[in-house]
Coordinates of C-alpha atoms in Angstrom, one line a residue:
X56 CA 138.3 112.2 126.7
X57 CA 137.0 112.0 130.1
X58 CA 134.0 113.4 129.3
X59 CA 131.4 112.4 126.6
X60 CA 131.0 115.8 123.7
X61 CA 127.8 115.8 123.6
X62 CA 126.9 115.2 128.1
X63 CA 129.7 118.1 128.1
X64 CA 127.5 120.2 126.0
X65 CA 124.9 119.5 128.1
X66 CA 126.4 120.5 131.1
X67 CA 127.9 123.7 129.3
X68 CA 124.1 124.6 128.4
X69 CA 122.6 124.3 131.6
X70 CA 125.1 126.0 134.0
X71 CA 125.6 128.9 130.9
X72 CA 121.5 129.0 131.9
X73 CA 121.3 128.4 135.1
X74 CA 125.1 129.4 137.2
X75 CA 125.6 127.5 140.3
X76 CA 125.7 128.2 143.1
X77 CA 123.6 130.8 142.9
X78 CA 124.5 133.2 146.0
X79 CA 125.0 136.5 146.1
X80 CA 128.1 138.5 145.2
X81 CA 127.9 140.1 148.7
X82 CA 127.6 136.9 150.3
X83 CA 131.0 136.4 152.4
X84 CA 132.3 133.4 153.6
X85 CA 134.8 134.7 155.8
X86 CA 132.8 133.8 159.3
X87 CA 132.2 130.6 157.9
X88 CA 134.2 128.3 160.0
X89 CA 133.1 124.8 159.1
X90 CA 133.6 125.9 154.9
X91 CA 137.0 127.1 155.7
X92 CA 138.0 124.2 158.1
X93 CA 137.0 121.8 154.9
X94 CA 138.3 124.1 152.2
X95 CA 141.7 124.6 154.5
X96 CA 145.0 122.3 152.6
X97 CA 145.8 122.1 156.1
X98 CA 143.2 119.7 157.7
X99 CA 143.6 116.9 155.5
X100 CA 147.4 117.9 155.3
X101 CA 147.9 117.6 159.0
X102 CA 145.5 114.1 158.9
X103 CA 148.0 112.3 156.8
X104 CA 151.3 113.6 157.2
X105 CA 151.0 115.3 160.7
X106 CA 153.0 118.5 159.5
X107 CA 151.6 121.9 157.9
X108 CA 152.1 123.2 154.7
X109 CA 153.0 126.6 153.7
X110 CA 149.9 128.6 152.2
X111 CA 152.4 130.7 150.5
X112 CA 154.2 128.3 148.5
X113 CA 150.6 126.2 147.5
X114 CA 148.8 126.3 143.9
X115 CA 145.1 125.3 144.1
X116 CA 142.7 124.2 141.2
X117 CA 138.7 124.1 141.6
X118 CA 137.9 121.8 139.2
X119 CA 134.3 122.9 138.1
X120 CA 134.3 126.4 140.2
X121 CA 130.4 127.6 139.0
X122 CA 129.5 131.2 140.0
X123 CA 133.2 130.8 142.4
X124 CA 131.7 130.2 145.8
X125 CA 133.8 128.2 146.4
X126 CA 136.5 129.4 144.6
X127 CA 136.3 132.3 147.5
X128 CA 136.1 130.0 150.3
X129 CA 139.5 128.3 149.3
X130 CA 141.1 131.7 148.9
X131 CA 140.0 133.0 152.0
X132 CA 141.4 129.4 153.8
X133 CA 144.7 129.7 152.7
X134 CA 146.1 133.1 152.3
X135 CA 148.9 133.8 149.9
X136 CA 147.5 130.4 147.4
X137 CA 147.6 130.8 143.9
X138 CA 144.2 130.1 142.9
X139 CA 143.0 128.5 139.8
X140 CA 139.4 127.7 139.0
X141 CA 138.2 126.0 135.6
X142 CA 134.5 125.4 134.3
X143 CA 133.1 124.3 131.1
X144 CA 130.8 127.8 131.4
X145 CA 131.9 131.0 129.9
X146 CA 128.9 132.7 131.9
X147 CA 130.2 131.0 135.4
X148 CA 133.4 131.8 134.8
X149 CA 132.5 135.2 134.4
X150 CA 130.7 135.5 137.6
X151 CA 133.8 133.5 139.4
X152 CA 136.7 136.2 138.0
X153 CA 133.9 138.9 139.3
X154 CA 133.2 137.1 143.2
X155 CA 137.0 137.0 143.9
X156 CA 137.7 140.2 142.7
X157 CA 135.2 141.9 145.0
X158 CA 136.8 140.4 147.7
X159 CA 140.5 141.6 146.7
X160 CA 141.5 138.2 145.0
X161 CA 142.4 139.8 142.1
X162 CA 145.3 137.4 141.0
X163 CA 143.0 134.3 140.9
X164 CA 142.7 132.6 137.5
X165 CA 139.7 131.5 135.7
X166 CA 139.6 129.4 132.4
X167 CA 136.7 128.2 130.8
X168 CA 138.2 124.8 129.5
X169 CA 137.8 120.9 131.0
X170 CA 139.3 118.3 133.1
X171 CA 141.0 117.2 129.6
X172 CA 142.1 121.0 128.9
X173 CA 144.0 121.5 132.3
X174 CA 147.3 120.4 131.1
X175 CA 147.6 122.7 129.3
X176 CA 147.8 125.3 132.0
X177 CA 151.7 123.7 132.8
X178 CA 150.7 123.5 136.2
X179 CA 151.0 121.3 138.9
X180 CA 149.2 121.5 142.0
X181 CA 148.8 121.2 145.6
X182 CA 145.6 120.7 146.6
X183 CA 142.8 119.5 143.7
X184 CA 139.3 120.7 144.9
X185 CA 136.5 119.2 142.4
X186 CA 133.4 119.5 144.4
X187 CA 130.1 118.4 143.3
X188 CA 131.6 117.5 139.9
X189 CA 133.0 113.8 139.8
X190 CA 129.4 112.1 139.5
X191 CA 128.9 114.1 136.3
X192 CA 131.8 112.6 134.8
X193 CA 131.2 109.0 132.5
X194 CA 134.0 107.3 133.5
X195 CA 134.7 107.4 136.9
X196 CA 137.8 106.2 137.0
X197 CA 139.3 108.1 133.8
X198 CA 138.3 110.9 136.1
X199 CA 140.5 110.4 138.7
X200 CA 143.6 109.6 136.7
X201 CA 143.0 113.2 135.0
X202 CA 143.0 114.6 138.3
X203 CA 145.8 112.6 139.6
X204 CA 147.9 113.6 136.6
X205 CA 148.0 117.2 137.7
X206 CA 148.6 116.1 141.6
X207 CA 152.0 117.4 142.7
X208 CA 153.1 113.9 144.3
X209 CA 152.6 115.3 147.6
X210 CA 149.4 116.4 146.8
X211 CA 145.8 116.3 148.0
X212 CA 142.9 116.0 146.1
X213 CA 139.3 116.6 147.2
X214 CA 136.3 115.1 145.8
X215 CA 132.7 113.6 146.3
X216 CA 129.7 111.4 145.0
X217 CA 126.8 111.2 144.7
X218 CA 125.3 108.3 147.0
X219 CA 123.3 105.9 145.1
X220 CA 121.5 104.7 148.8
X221 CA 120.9 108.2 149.4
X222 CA 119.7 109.6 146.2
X223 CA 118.1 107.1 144.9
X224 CA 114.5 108.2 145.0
X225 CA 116.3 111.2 142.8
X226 CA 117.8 108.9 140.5
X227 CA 114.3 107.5 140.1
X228 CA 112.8 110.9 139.6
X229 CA 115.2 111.9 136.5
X230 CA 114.5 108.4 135.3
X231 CA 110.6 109.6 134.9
X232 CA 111.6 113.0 133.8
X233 CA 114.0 111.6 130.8
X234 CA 111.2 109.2 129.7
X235 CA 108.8 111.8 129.5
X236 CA 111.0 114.2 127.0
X237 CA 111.8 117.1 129.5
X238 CA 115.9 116.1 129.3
X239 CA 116.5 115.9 125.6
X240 CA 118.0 118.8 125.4
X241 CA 119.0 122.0 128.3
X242 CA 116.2 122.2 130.4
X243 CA 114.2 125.6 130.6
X244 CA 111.5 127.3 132.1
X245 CA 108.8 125.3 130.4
X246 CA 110.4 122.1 131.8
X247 CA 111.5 123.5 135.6
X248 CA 107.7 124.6 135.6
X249 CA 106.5 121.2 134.5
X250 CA 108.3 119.9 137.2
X251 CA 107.0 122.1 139.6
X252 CA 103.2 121.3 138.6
X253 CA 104.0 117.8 138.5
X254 CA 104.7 117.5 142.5
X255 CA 102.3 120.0 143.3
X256 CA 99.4 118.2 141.7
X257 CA 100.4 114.7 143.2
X258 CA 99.1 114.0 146.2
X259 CA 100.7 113.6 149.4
X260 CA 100.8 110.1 150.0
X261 CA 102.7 109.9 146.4
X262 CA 105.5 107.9 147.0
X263 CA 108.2 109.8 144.9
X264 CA 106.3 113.4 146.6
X265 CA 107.1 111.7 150.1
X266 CA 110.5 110.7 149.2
X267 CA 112.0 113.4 147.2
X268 CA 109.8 116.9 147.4
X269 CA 111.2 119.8 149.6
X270 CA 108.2 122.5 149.4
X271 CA 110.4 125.1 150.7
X272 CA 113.6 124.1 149.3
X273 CA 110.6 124.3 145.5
X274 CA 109.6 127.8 146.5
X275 CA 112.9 129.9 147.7
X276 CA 114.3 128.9 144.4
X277 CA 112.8 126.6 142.0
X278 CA 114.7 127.0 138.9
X279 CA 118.2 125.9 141.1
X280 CA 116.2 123.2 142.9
X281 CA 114.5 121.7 140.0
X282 CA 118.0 121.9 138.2
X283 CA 120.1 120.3 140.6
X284 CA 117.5 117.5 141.7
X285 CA 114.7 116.6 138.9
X286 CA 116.6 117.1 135.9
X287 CA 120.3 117.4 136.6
X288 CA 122.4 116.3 132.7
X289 CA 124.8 113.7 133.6
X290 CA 123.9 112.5 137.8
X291 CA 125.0 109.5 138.5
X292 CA 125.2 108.1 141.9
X293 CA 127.5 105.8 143.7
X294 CA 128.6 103.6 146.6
X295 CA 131.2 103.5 148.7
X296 CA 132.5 100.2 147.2
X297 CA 132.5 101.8 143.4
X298 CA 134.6 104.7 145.3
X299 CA 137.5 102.9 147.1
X300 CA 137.5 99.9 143.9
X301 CA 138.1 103.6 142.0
X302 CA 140.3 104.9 144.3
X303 CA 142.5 101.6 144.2
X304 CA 142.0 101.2 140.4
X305 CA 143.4 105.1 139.7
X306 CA 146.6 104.5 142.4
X307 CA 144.9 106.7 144.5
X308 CA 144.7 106.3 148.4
X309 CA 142.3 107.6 150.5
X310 CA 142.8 109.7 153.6
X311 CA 139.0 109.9 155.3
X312 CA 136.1 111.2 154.7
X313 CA 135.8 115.0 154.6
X314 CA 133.2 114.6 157.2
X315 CA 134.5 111.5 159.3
X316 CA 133.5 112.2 162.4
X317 CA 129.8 111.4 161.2
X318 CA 130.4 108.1 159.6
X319 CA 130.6 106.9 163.2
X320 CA 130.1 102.9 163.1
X321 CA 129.8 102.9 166.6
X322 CA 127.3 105.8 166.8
X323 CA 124.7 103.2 165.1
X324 CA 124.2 101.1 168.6
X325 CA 122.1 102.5 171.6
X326 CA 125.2 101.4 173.5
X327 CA 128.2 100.8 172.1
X328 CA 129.5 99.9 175.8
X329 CA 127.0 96.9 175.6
X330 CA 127.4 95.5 171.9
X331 CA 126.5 92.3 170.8
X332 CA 129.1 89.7 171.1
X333 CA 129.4 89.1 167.7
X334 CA 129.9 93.0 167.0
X335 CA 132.6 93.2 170.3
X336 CA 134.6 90.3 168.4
X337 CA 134.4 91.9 164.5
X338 CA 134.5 96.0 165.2
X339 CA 138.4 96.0 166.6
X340 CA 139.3 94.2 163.5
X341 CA 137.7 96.4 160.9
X342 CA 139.7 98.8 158.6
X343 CA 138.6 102.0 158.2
X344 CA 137.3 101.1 154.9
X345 CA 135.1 98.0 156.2
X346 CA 134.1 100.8 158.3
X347 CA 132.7 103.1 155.8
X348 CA 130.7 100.7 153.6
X349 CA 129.0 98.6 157.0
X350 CA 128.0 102.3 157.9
X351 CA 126.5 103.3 154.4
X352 CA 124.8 99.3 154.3
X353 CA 123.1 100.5 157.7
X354 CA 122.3 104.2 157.6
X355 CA 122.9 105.8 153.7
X356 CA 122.0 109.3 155.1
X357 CA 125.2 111.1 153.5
X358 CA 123.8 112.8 149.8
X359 CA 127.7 112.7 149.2
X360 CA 130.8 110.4 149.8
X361 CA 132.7 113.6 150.6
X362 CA 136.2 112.3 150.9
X363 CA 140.6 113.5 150.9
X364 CA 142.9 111.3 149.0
X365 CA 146.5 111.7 147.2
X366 CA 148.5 109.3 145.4
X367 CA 148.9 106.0 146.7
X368 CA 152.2 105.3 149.4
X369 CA 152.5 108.8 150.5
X370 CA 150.4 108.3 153.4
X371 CA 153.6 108.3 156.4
X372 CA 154.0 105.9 159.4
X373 CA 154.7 108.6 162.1
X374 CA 153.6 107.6 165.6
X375 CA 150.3 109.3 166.7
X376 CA 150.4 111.8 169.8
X377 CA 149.0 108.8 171.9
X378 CA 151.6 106.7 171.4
X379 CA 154.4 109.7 172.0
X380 CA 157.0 109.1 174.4
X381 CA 158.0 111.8 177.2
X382 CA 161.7 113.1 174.7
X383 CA 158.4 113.5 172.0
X384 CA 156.2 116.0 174.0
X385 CA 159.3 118.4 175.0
X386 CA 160.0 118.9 171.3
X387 CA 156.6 119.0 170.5
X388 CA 155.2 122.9 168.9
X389 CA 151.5 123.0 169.7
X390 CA 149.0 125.9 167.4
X391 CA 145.4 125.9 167.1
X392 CA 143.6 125.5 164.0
X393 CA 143.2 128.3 162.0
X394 CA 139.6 128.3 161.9
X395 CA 139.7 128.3 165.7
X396 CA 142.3 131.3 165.8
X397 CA 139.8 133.9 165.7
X398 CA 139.2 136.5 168.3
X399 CA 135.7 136.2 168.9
X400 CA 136.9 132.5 169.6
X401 CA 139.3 133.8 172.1
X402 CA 136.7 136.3 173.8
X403 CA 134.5 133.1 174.8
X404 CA 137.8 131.4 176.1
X405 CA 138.0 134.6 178.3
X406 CA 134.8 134.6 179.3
X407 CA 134.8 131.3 180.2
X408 CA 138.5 131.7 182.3
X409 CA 136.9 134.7 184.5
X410 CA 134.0 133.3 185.2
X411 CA 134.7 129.3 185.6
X412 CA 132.6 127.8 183.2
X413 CA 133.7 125.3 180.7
X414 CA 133.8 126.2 177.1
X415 CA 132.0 124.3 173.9
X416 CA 134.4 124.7 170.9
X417 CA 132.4 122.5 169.5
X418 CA 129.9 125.8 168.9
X419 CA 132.8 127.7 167.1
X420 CA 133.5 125.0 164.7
X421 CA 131.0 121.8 164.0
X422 CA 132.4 120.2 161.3
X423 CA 135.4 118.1 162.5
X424 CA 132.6 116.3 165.8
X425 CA 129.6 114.5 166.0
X426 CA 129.0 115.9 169.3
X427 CA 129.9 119.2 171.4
X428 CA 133.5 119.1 172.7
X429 CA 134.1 120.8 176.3
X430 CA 137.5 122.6 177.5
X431 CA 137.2 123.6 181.6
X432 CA 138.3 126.8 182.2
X433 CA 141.5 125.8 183.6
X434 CA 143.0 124.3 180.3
X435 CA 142.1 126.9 178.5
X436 CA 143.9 129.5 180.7
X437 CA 146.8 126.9 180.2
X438 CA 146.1 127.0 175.9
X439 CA 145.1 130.5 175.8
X440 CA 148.6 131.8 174.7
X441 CA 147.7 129.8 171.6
X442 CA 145.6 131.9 170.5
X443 CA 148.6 135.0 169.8
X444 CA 151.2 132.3 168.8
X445 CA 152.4 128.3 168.7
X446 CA 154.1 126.9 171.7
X447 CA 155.8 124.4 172.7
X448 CA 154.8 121.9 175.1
X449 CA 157.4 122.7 178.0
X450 CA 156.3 126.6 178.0
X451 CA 152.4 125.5 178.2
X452 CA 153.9 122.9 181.6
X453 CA 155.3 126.0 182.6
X454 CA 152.0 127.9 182.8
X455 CA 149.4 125.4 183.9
X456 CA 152.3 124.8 186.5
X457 CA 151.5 128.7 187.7
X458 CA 148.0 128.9 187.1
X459 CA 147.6 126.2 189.7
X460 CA 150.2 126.1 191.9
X461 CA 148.5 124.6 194.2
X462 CA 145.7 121.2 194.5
X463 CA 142.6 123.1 194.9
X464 CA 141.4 120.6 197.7
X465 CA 143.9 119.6 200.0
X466 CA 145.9 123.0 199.0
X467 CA 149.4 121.2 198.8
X468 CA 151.7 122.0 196.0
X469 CA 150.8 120.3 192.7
X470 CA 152.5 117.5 191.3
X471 CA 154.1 118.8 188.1
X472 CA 154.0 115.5 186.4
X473 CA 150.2 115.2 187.0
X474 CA 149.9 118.4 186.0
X475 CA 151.8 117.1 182.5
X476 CA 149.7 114.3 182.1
X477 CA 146.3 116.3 182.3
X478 CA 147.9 118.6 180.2
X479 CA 148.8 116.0 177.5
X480 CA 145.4 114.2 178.0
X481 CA 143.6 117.4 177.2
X482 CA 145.6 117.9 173.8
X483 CA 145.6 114.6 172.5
X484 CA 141.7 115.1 172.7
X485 CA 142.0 118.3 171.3
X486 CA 143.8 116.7 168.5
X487 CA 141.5 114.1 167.6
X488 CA 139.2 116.9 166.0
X489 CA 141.9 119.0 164.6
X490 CA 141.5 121.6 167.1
X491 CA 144.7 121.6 168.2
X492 CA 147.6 120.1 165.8
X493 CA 150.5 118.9 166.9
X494 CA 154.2 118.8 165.4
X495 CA 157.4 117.8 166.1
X496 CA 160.7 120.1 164.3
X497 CA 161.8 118.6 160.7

């Protein structure tokens, strides 16, 4: 069993009480570009295997779906998914099968069964989201192999942590709460309000007050803020050694972080142009996983290790678009990412085009960067096609090629293979952040 009866119990009791997230039904997520770019198969899809998968053809499980939230944002990122969502509460799955069918999502399925129950569902899947859920669970690693044994093998499964760095002035905080009696059984509103009383008696200069207490966060809605933080059944934090030793341990393999443009080693130093020696020699030859714990060692400011992984070896050595040769960009189909593919995306690119300014895509969709990422008003005149349908490399050439026909100084005709280059330069920045995703034909 991956989960201990009587924790599971628990659980059960306290989200039956207290359904999470709690957000209302008329909430819609569909504006929501940074929760669709994460809940979207095809950003970590495209990461590791630098192709797209077919919405159409995909089955999705939320592991632990609550009040379906989430559930909603996954159907809304890939239109045409089955949809499955499980949770050990009868009363959040009831809220779930009632959020997506407001929305028209009326073929989603909802059981209220566990990790161990699913399967039983004779399903396979796709993509694995279990948000907000893995820390709950005993035995980490147990965890992962239940997951993994409903992972088609070219699947991808999404997870998180709790940090121990990062929570640990929490951690501390249940610690008191459980010796004190209000956690032996499912918390209610005598123990949310001793809670409550507790911090707002201490005075300010109270450590655990100064570490832990959000006065607005208390007040907007104390029962899910108590709940989640003070006396949350089962929280367990971890770091990001205990997560790849898992990872390894389960035959997993890990893709990145969900949010890896923020675990940023360089991004630490006031100039990473001017490093220390001994950081110049050491930083070229770290792996991406030396990476990630240095960076949690230095700054644990992540609440979770929000990361993508599937089963180990599937990961692909394709060649990146940096190292493509000239045969690679003629065959190459270029699209935009989904959550970029809007029009009020492509009315700024207009705007932008008629009146010369550069553009901040960066503003349309955060979650990819670290910091805003310009287009000039000439490349997007070049990409804006993009925005009605994918193209292939030589039919963008062909348009930058008209757009400026001529060197804007010394007014000669351009060089086309110049022209190429900054063309190429432009997408393979683009492509860093997802923006822009680039394939080549099967």
């Amino acid at each position: 069993m991956v989960q201990d009866a009587e924790l599971q119990e628990k659980i059960r009791q306290q989200f039956d009480s207290a359904p999470y997230p709690n957000i209302p039904l008329e909430r819609s997520p569909k504006s929501d570009a940074n929760a669709l770019y994460i809940h979207n198969l095809n950003t970590p899809f495209y990461l590791r295997n630098q192709k797209l998968a077919d919405p159409q053809q995909v089955t999705i499980l939320d592991v632990g779906c609550g009040s379906g939230y989430k559930t909603l944002i996954l159907a809304e990122a890939n239109p045409g998914a089955t949809i499955v969502g499980i949770d050990l509460s009868k009363k959040s799955i009831e809220l779930a099968q009632q959020r997506l069918s407001y929305y028209g999502f009326t073929q989603a399925q909802f059981h209220a069964i566990s990790l161990d129950q699913v399967p039983q569902l004779g399903l396979k899947f796709d993509y694995i989201n279990c948000d907000e859920v893995l820390y709950l669970m005993p035995d980490l690693v147990q965890a992962l192999e239940a997951l993994k044994a409903v992972l088609k093998p070219a699947g991808i499964l999404r997870s998180n942590l709790h940090s121990l760095f990062q929570r640990q002035h929490y951690f501390r905080a249940q610690e008191l709460f459980t010796l004190l009696g209000l956690m032996q059984s499912n918390p209610g509103d005598s123990e949310i309000n001793t809670v409550l009383e507790t911090f707002r008696a201490f005075k300010n200069g109270v450590p655990l007050k100064q570490e832990t207490w959000a006065p607005q966060q208390a007040e907007s809605d104390p029962q899910e803020y108590v709940l989640m933080n003070y006396l949350f059944q089962g929280d367990q934090g971890y770091t990001m050694s205990d997560l790849l030793e898992a990872l390894r341990t389960a035959d997993l393999e890990l893709i990145c972080m969900v949010n890896q443009a923020h675990w940023n080693l360089d991004s630490l130093f006031q100039d990473p142009q001017a490093l220390p020696a001994f950081w110049q020699t050491i930083l070229p030859q770290l792996t991406l996983e030396d990476r990630l714990q240095i960076f949690e060692l230095i700054a644990p400011v992540h609440r979770l290790l929000d990361f993508w992984c599937g089963h180990a070896g599937q990961t692909p050595g394709w060649q990146t678009p940096q190292t493509w040769q000239a045969s690679d960009w003629q065959t190459a189909q270029i699209q935009i990412h989904p959550q970029l593919q809007t029009e009020s995306v492509k009315a700024d690119l207009i705007g932008g085009i008629r009146q010369q300014r550069s553009i901040d895509l960066s503003r349309h969709l955060s979650a990819p960067v670290a910091a805003p990422v310009w287009m000039s008003s000439h490349i997007a005149a070049v990409l804006l096609p993009l925005w009605d349908m994918p193209q292939r490399f030589p039919m963008l050439c062909q348009r930058a090629l008209k757009i400026r026909s001529r060197d804007p100084i010394t007014l000669k005709p351009t060089n086309p293979h110049q022209l190429n280059q900054e063309l190429r330069d432009a997408l393979i920045n683009l492509e860093r952040y997802s923006y822009v995703l680039l394939t080549q034909p099967e």
